[in-house]
XYZ file of C-alpha atoms in Angstrom:
518
model
C -49.366 -26.466 -13.489
C -52.150 -25.705 -15.543
C -54.341 -21.883 -14.882
C -57.423 -22.201 -13.722
C -60.677 -20.038 -12.803
C -62.852 -20.556 -9.582
C -66.395 -20.245 -10.719
C -68.349 -19.386 -7.016
C -72.310 -21.492 -7.409
C -75.162 -19.221 -6.021
C -77.876 -21.701 -7.117
C -78.152 -20.971 -10.909
C -78.986 -24.265 -12.847
C -76.732 -22.104 -15.573
C -73.849 -22.745 -13.412
C -72.437 -25.412 -15.256
C -72.291 -23.924 -18.493
C -70.201 -21.169 -17.296
C -67.556 -24.039 -16.663
C -68.508 -25.406 -19.878
C -67.971 -21.888 -21.520
C -64.841 -21.385 -20.295
C -63.100 -24.675 -20.410
C -64.254 -24.414 -24.122
C -61.448 -21.273 -24.108
C -59.260 -24.433 -23.448
C -59.071 -22.646 -19.477
C -59.450 -25.199 -16.872
C -62.120 -23.874 -13.892
C -63.712 -25.457 -10.927
C -67.234 -25.019 -9.301
C -67.571 -24.176 -5.523
C -70.477 -23.437 -3.136
C -70.545 -19.729 -2.921
C -70.002 -20.395 1.231
C -66.244 -22.241 0.371
C -63.804 -21.527 3.022
C -61.258 -19.309 1.483
C -57.908 -21.930 1.745
C -60.773 -24.316 -0.033
C -61.153 -21.807 -2.719
C -57.670 -20.511 -3.082
C -55.829 -24.152 -2.849
C -57.071 -24.095 -6.521
C -54.585 -21.395 -7.723
C -57.226 -19.011 -9.959
C -56.337 -16.586 -12.012
C -59.892 -14.967 -11.124
C -63.054 -15.429 -9.891
C -66.742 -15.611 -11.499
C -69.947 -15.682 -9.630
C -72.728 -17.201 -10.857
C -76.513 -16.411 -11.340
C -78.725 -18.149 -8.541
C -82.460 -17.453 -7.403
C -82.268 -15.289 -4.021
C -82.644 -11.487 -3.137
C -79.378 -10.187 -2.168
C -81.080 -7.336 0.044
C -82.818 -10.077 2.067
C -81.952 -11.818 4.885
C -79.840 -14.759 4.771
C -79.056 -14.110 1.148
C -75.774 -16.141 -0.134
C -73.184 -13.396 -0.206
C -69.999 -13.019 -1.868
C -67.272 -13.867 0.352
C -64.570 -11.146 1.838
C -61.556 -13.486 0.245
C -62.934 -13.012 -3.368
C -61.735 -9.222 -3.426
C -58.894 -9.484 -0.805
C -57.017 -11.820 -3.270
C -56.791 -8.814 -5.820
C -57.486 -10.951 -8.537
C -60.096 -10.194 -11.656
C -63.476 -10.888 -10.528
C -67.165 -11.397 -13.011
C -70.470 -11.632 -11.574
C -73.037 -12.919 -13.493
C -76.737 -12.025 -13.074
C -76.483 -12.632 -9.316
C -73.076 -12.748 -8.704
C -73.025 -9.351 -10.296
C -75.774 -8.013 -7.308
C -73.746 -9.938 -4.971
C -70.855 -7.942 -5.663
C -72.915 -5.008 -5.521
C -73.570 -5.076 -2.343
C -70.166 -6.457 -1.016
C -68.871 -3.649 -2.597
C -71.040 -0.701 -1.067
C -73.755 -0.707 -4.266
C -77.255 -0.625 -4.146
C -79.565 -3.502 -5.412
C -83.384 -3.329 -5.743
C -86.510 -4.613 -7.030
C -86.666 -4.517 -10.534
C -89.953 -2.061 -11.692
C -90.627 -5.261 -14.609
C -88.437 -8.226 -14.278
C -86.271 -9.147 -17.214
C -86.709 -12.893 -18.384
C -85.758 -14.038 -21.862
C -84.334 -12.384 -24.836
C -83.551 -8.145 -24.118
C -81.657 -6.192 -26.730
C -78.026 -5.077 -24.754
C -76.607 -1.442 -26.299
C -72.810 -1.264 -25.135
C -72.192 2.496 -24.135
C -68.236 2.718 -23.319
C -65.616 0.882 -24.752
C -64.240 -1.994 -22.636
C -62.440 -5.358 -22.573
C -65.220 -7.139 -21.833
C -68.258 -6.863 -23.681
C -68.055 -5.858 -27.472
C -68.945 -2.891 -28.732
C -72.632 -2.113 -31.011
C -76.001 -4.103 -29.724
C -76.436 -7.722 -29.173
C -79.444 -10.461 -28.188
C -79.168 -11.660 -24.742
C -80.812 -13.564 -22.242
C -81.901 -12.273 -19.331
C -83.336 -13.960 -16.027
C -83.771 -11.558 -12.982
C -86.251 -9.361 -10.681
C -83.920 -7.314 -9.114
C -81.464 -4.614 -10.740
C -78.246 -2.187 -9.894
C -79.683 1.001 -8.709
C -76.673 2.391 -8.189
C -73.205 0.810 -8.910
C -70.040 0.591 -6.633
C -67.356 3.144 -6.441
C -64.968 3.285 -8.774
C -67.545 1.218 -11.509
C -69.059 2.459 -14.664
C -72.018 1.558 -17.034
C -71.024 -0.834 -19.816
C -74.075 -1.815 -21.127
C -77.710 -1.122 -21.058
C -80.608 -2.562 -21.915
C -84.741 -2.037 -22.242
C -85.120 -2.019 -18.132
C -81.853 -2.507 -17.267
C -79.526 0.838 -16.665
C -76.890 -1.074 -15.417
C -76.708 -4.174 -17.840
C -72.697 -4.427 -17.690
C -70.647 -2.680 -14.940
C -66.554 -2.375 -14.561
C -63.918 -1.287 -12.238
C -61.156 -1.339 -15.267
C -58.160 -0.355 -12.939
C -59.152 -3.546 -10.539
C -60.485 -6.237 -13.235
C -64.138 -6.376 -11.897
C -67.170 -6.427 -13.825
C -70.590 -7.730 -13.318
C -73.122 -8.549 -16.162
C -76.704 -8.647 -15.800
C -77.258 -10.916 -18.692
C -76.635 -14.996 -18.868
C -73.359 -15.146 -21.362
C -73.184 -18.813 -20.685
C -76.318 -19.678 -22.304
C -76.622 -20.124 -26.384
C -79.449 -17.734 -26.520
C -76.723 -13.949 -25.945
C -75.075 -13.818 -28.864
C -71.264 -13.519 -28.353
C -71.211 -14.825 -25.104
C -68.779 -17.379 -25.311
C -66.400 -14.583 -26.846
C -67.239 -12.420 -23.703
C -65.873 -15.341 -21.279
C -63.240 -15.843 -23.384
C -62.509 -12.258 -22.971
C -62.099 -12.281 -19.494
C -60.700 -15.802 -18.602
C -57.892 -15.081 -21.090
C -57.444 -11.220 -21.522
C -58.552 -9.738 -18.419
C -57.125 -12.666 -16.186
C -54.495 -13.731 -17.926
C -54.946 -17.360 -17.998
C -53.360 -20.058 -20.616
C -55.162 -21.803 -22.585
C -53.275 -24.715 -22.171
C -56.729 -27.337 -20.819
C -56.816 -29.652 -23.590
C -57.366 -33.282 -24.161
C -53.551 -34.358 -24.106
C -53.035 -32.032 -20.785
C -56.292 -33.665 -19.277
C -55.158 -37.451 -20.208
C -51.657 -36.454 -18.507
C -53.156 -35.116 -15.420
C -55.305 -37.762 -15.031
C -52.886 -40.646 -15.412
C -50.710 -39.013 -13.142
C -53.658 -38.510 -10.484
C -54.782 -42.399 -10.837
C -51.108 -43.519 -10.354
C -50.882 -41.238 -7.228
C -54.212 -42.872 -6.177
C -53.856 -46.534 -6.658
C -50.254 -46.667 -6.468
C -49.482 -50.773 -6.600
C -52.958 -52.216 -5.844
C -54.884 -53.532 -8.140
C -58.097 -51.980 -9.630
C -61.885 -53.078 -10.644
C -63.921 -51.203 -13.295
C -67.345 -51.412 -13.782
C -68.106 -51.539 -17.705
C -71.058 -50.645 -18.480
C -70.215 -50.193 -22.232
C -71.826 -47.070 -22.868
C -68.977 -44.567 -23.525
C -68.381 -43.213 -20.014
C -67.108 -46.430 -18.636
C -65.467 -47.187 -21.678
C -62.781 -43.848 -21.682
C -62.991 -44.489 -18.135
C -61.675 -47.865 -17.894
C -59.183 -46.676 -20.904
C -57.741 -44.053 -18.900
C -57.541 -46.055 -15.904
C -55.752 -48.520 -17.786
C -53.373 -46.111 -19.476
C -51.916 -45.408 -15.926
C -51.935 -48.562 -14.497
C -51.977 -51.407 -17.578
C -52.311 -55.253 -15.381
C -53.277 -53.852 -12.294
C -56.701 -53.122 -14.040
C -59.327 -55.908 -14.515
C -62.949 -54.906 -15.732
C -65.952 -56.211 -14.658
C -69.029 -56.404 -17.232
C -72.496 -56.872 -15.873
C -75.421 -58.103 -18.267
C -78.628 -56.787 -15.700
C -80.964 -57.947 -19.043
C -81.537 -54.147 -19.603
C -79.418 -53.279 -22.462
C -79.957 -52.336 -25.758
C -80.635 -55.182 -28.584
C -77.268 -56.833 -29.326
C -75.498 -54.899 -26.706
C -74.007 -57.309 -24.799
C -72.205 -59.111 -27.129
C -70.612 -55.688 -29.062
C -69.509 -54.462 -25.257
C -67.542 -57.787 -25.182
C -66.114 -57.798 -28.334
C -64.945 -54.266 -28.067
C -63.354 -54.649 -24.676
C -61.181 -58.007 -25.594
C -60.649 -56.962 -29.186
C -59.830 -53.499 -29.483
C -58.837 -52.116 -25.923
C -57.182 -55.465 -25.237
C -58.663 -55.273 -21.439
C -59.281 -58.394 -19.542
C -62.439 -58.209 -19.320
C -64.880 -60.648 -17.022
C -68.488 -61.018 -18.244
C -70.942 -61.600 -15.523
C -74.766 -62.872 -16.260
C -76.546 -61.332 -13.682
C -80.019 -61.131 -15.692
C -82.602 -62.993 -13.107
C -80.432 -61.478 -10.208
C -81.375 -58.158 -11.210
C -85.165 -58.407 -12.433
C -85.872 -60.386 -8.727
C -84.844 -57.509 -6.995
C -86.658 -54.641 -9.379
C -90.417 -57.306 -9.313
C -92.905 -54.975 -8.122
C -91.163 -51.606 -7.985
C -92.179 -48.546 -10.128
C -90.918 -45.833 -8.332
C -87.900 -44.265 -10.384
C -85.654 -42.910 -7.318
C -86.080 -46.595 -5.902
C -85.244 -48.701 -9.274
C -81.780 -46.427 -9.542
C -81.199 -46.808 -5.679
C -81.830 -50.963 -5.802
C -79.522 -51.263 -9.350
C -77.212 -48.892 -7.918
C -76.513 -51.323 -4.991
C -77.505 -54.639 -6.744
C -74.192 -53.493 -9.108
C -71.682 -52.662 -6.153
C -72.821 -56.097 -4.461
C -72.290 -57.612 -7.815
C -68.477 -56.146 -8.099
C -68.210 -57.297 -4.387
C -68.359 -60.730 -5.345
C -66.178 -60.468 -8.481
C -63.369 -58.840 -6.695
C -63.135 -61.519 -3.883
C -62.831 -63.897 -7.374
C -60.233 -61.619 -8.321
C -58.502 -61.425 -5.661
C -60.271 -58.399 -3.332
C -59.251 -55.573 -5.641
C -60.324 -52.890 -3.458
C -60.477 -50.092 -6.256
C -63.202 -49.638 -8.461
C -63.260 -47.140 -11.378
C -66.642 -45.654 -12.396
C -67.668 -43.348 -15.434
C -69.335 -40.676 -13.307
C -69.061 -37.222 -15.302
C -69.963 -34.143 -14.193
C -73.731 -33.968 -15.167
C -74.534 -36.859 -13.210
C -73.163 -35.236 -9.922
C -75.077 -32.295 -10.624
C -78.282 -33.697 -11.320
C -77.714 -35.867 -8.239
C -76.648 -32.833 -6.585
C -74.174 -34.244 -4.437
C -72.202 -32.438 -1.436
C -69.853 -30.622 -3.429
C -72.893 -28.879 -5.464
C -75.083 -28.678 -2.647
C -76.802 -25.093 -3.689
C -78.600 -26.737 -6.691
C -82.404 -28.965 -6.227
C -81.455 -32.882 -6.877
C -83.314 -33.322 -10.180
C -82.958 -37.081 -10.048
C -80.629 -39.851 -8.877
C -78.009 -41.267 -10.936
C -76.891 -44.978 -9.950
C -73.613 -43.983 -9.649
C -73.684 -41.243 -7.348
C -76.729 -41.209 -5.199
C -77.537 -44.524 -5.444
C -74.436 -46.175 -3.749
C -74.665 -48.167 -1.187
C -73.376 -46.524 2.393
C -71.428 -49.446 3.648
C -69.745 -50.151 -0.015
C -66.219 -51.777 0.435
C -64.598 -50.198 -2.631
C -62.752 -46.719 -2.750
C -64.156 -45.709 -6.122
C -61.560 -43.981 -8.939
C -63.766 -41.386 -11.221
C -61.333 -40.141 -13.513
C -64.293 -38.053 -15.263
C -66.119 -36.572 -12.518
C -65.472 -33.677 -13.335
C -65.454 -33.603 -17.324
C -68.211 -32.779 -19.741
C -70.178 -35.363 -21.869
C -67.731 -33.293 -25.103
C -64.833 -33.678 -23.162
C -65.181 -37.285 -22.734
C -65.545 -37.722 -26.092
C -62.903 -35.706 -27.057
C -60.413 -37.773 -24.379
C -61.726 -41.095 -25.572
C -60.665 -40.111 -29.161
C -57.184 -38.895 -27.810
C -56.860 -42.329 -26.014
C -57.602 -43.891 -29.547
C -60.508 -45.705 -28.352
C -62.932 -46.637 -31.894
C -64.916 -44.107 -33.018
C -67.836 -45.950 -32.992
C -67.637 -46.415 -29.455
C -66.671 -42.530 -28.519
C -69.249 -41.265 -30.532
C -72.311 -43.699 -29.291
C -75.031 -42.429 -28.449
C -75.668 -42.022 -24.350
C -77.428 -44.468 -22.350
C -77.964 -44.404 -18.640
C -76.099 -46.666 -15.594
C -79.444 -48.503 -15.246
C -80.372 -48.954 -19.133
C -83.619 -49.469 -20.182
C -84.877 -50.000 -16.142
C -85.673 -45.825 -16.602
C -86.734 -45.972 -20.020
C -89.361 -48.298 -19.443
C -91.857 -46.974 -16.827
C -93.926 -48.866 -14.171
C -93.668 -52.145 -13.386
C -90.119 -54.269 -14.919
C -90.584 -57.514 -16.372
C -88.557 -59.704 -18.934
C -91.970 -59.241 -21.561
C -91.780 -55.789 -21.686
C -88.058 -54.981 -21.622
C -88.058 -57.461 -25.228
C -91.066 -55.065 -26.218
C -88.694 -52.008 -25.499
C -85.518 -52.877 -26.702
C -87.681 -54.095 -30.346
C -89.013 -50.659 -30.505
C -85.528 -49.089 -29.586
C -83.290 -51.117 -31.788
C -86.268 -49.913 -34.963
C -85.905 -46.215 -34.008
C -82.046 -46.650 -34.054
C -82.185 -48.405 -37.446
C -84.006 -46.013 -38.832
C -82.473 -42.867 -37.726
C -78.887 -44.634 -38.526
C -80.288 -45.259 -42.256
C -81.219 -41.558 -42.223
C -77.791 -40.093 -41.662
C -79.504 -39.127 -38.552
C -78.255 -41.072 -35.605
C -75.490 -38.413 -35.017
C -75.188 -34.975 -33.906
C -72.346 -32.667 -36.481
C -71.092 -30.205 -34.490
C -72.590 -26.312 -35.334
C -75.684 -27.942 -36.835
C -78.656 -28.574 -35.063
C -80.753 -30.017 -38.015
C -78.002 -32.622 -39.029
C -79.003 -35.469 -36.517
C -79.548 -36.295 -33.226
C -77.895 -36.415 -29.913
C -79.338 -38.512 -28.143
C -82.442 -40.714 -29.387
C -84.553 -43.627 -27.840
C -88.025 -45.647 -27.253
C -89.636 -45.360 -23.877
C -92.279 -48.086 -22.429
C -95.004 -46.590 -21.283
C -97.376 -47.827 -18.242
C -100.481 -46.962 -20.267
C -102.976 -48.952 -22.496
C -104.835 -47.578 -25.381
C -107.542 -48.706 -27.460
C -106.611 -49.735 -31.112
C -107.739 -51.461 -33.865
C -105.983 -54.551 -35.761
C -107.101 -56.702 -38.382
C -110.761 -55.481 -38.080
C -110.793 -56.322 -33.856
C -110.463 -54.258 -30.866
C -106.411 -54.067 -28.912
C -105.673 -52.588 -25.853
C -101.941 -52.467 -25.746
C -99.402 -50.053 -24.344
C -98.088 -47.204 -25.837
C -94.432 -46.443 -26.950
C -93.344 -42.593 -26.754
C -90.339 -41.369 -28.998
C -87.668 -39.469 -27.899
C -84.848 -37.456 -30.026
C -82.659 -34.470 -29.235
C -80.144 -31.890 -29.736
C -77.690 -30.579 -27.527
C -74.142 -29.586 -27.166
C -73.650 -30.416 -23.270
C -77.068 -32.493 -21.758
C -77.520 -29.668 -18.981
C -79.981 -27.968 -22.034
C -81.584 -29.948 -24.618
C -83.986 -28.901 -27.283
C -86.299 -31.606 -29.257
C -85.163 -32.765 -32.752
C -87.190 -31.837 -35.861
C -86.994 -35.426 -37.568
C -88.849 -35.665 -41.050
C -92.619 -36.659 -40.705
C -91.983 -39.331 -43.392
C -89.025 -40.631 -40.552
C -91.518 -40.658 -37.763
C -94.308 -42.110 -39.935
C -91.842 -45.158 -41.013
C -90.534 -45.752 -37.118
C -94.196 -45.194 -35.709
C -95.752 -48.346 -38.860
C -92.809 -50.539 -37.933
C -93.095 -50.669 -34.126
C -97.259 -50.876 -34.069
C -96.426 -54.010 -37.296
C -93.322 -55.683 -35.299
C -93.221 -55.022 -32.123
C -95.857 -57.472 -30.318
C -97.972 -55.369 -27.417
C -97.882 -52.408 -29.143
C -100.374 -50.380 -30.742
C -99.700 -46.796 -30.202
C -96.782 -44.360 -30.857
C -96.031 -40.815 -29.529
C -92.838 -38.496 -30.458
C -91.958 -36.390 -27.598
C -91.954 -32.565 -28.066
C -90.594 -31.283 -24.567
C -87.657 -29.570 -24.252
C -84.989 -29.886 -21.009
C -86.004 -27.466 -19.318
C -88.515 -28.143 -18.277
C -88.443 -31.795 -18.621
C -85.104 -33.700 -18.548
C -83.734 -35.969 -21.396
C -84.759 -39.025 -19.923
C -88.556 -39.902 -18.777
C -87.529 -41.209 -15.527
């Protein structure tokens, strides 16, 4: 059995990054709401606990508290930011408002050699308005910052540690090493969470769920649905049938590419369905992005239900849901965080759906999905294809969706992709954020602007270009693309795409924005 760490979530938007960093150390972990009952959290048989950050003040009435079973378990505990304060409060220390809040970079100075925080000074990322006034009995200060006399503390005999900063974010120098020290050196967890172990565990779980039943896989052509389909095929073989629904909102030439990859490269029996007219009719006049997603989610399911009847009524449906989808949709198992947006394959599913879902990637991050895809032998150009939302261009065509506007967006997006590919910037090399893009696409805006073409006045639509760099898709920065490339893309779009006379470039990071516009 794979060793694991339980992460209790107190509502921080960084909690998923904690899980990702732990898994980067090849140790499995799961996220649980802070008020998860003891039997559920302890069923994981964790080697230790991590308490996440959160927006509350622990001393206020009704604030989330650290569960007693965490300390009664006698397992090592790491509290991060609010998690440190919750641990302090639970063990008899004192937390109070800070005279000056710390948000952003700070310099951390280690004051006592310890197993968690390396010696010396380093830049860390702070985000707190409270601080530790008195550590619990048995704890000693390990590090300080300009506004935190107890920026890190530990009870080394019990394996209890707290840090006021966020080691999970990239802005903290050596943060991943701090987390690795906790989960491997202090908790003693074995680093055996690898693509091979993920595949082995997933195959066993899928076989237990499926039994002798037949399975239907929903294929969109993206990385996630493709890897999920290949994983289920590895588990159940001929019991799987795949359905590809062309809803008219795919990228240029993508429908034919999907069919070729699945039939020729993967050997999967694929049923291709042209449902363009049905989807466009269902979306006629709809401009609200949440409603778009719900309509598309339900329409997909209804289409799959029809295909299931044609194929002999398989009652299991494979979906390529991944962890960021669940997090941003604020599913019940992530109830502590605010909903960012509804994903069509999470919050957009109809309540009366007749399928039992198989979601083998539900708790994997994008980089883990790609690693599993490579280990399964999928083609590299498929595994490293840039992410594409399940609703497709529907959430990049802002405003009302029509075939004419979709074709306009498709053409502009193809020009951007072509130029990035020619410049060698369509893929990001690991560890080099200047080497390319993690995701890049065009967005058609529901506004018109005045322009001049051939000495004539024009009043046409606007294309926004979006390109980001990211490692985990939970946070992202806008890509610093060369000016001459942006100029070339803009020139081609206004000259080659009918109905567009202006191109703009989005330079907003995530947060505060999301990667997609809707």
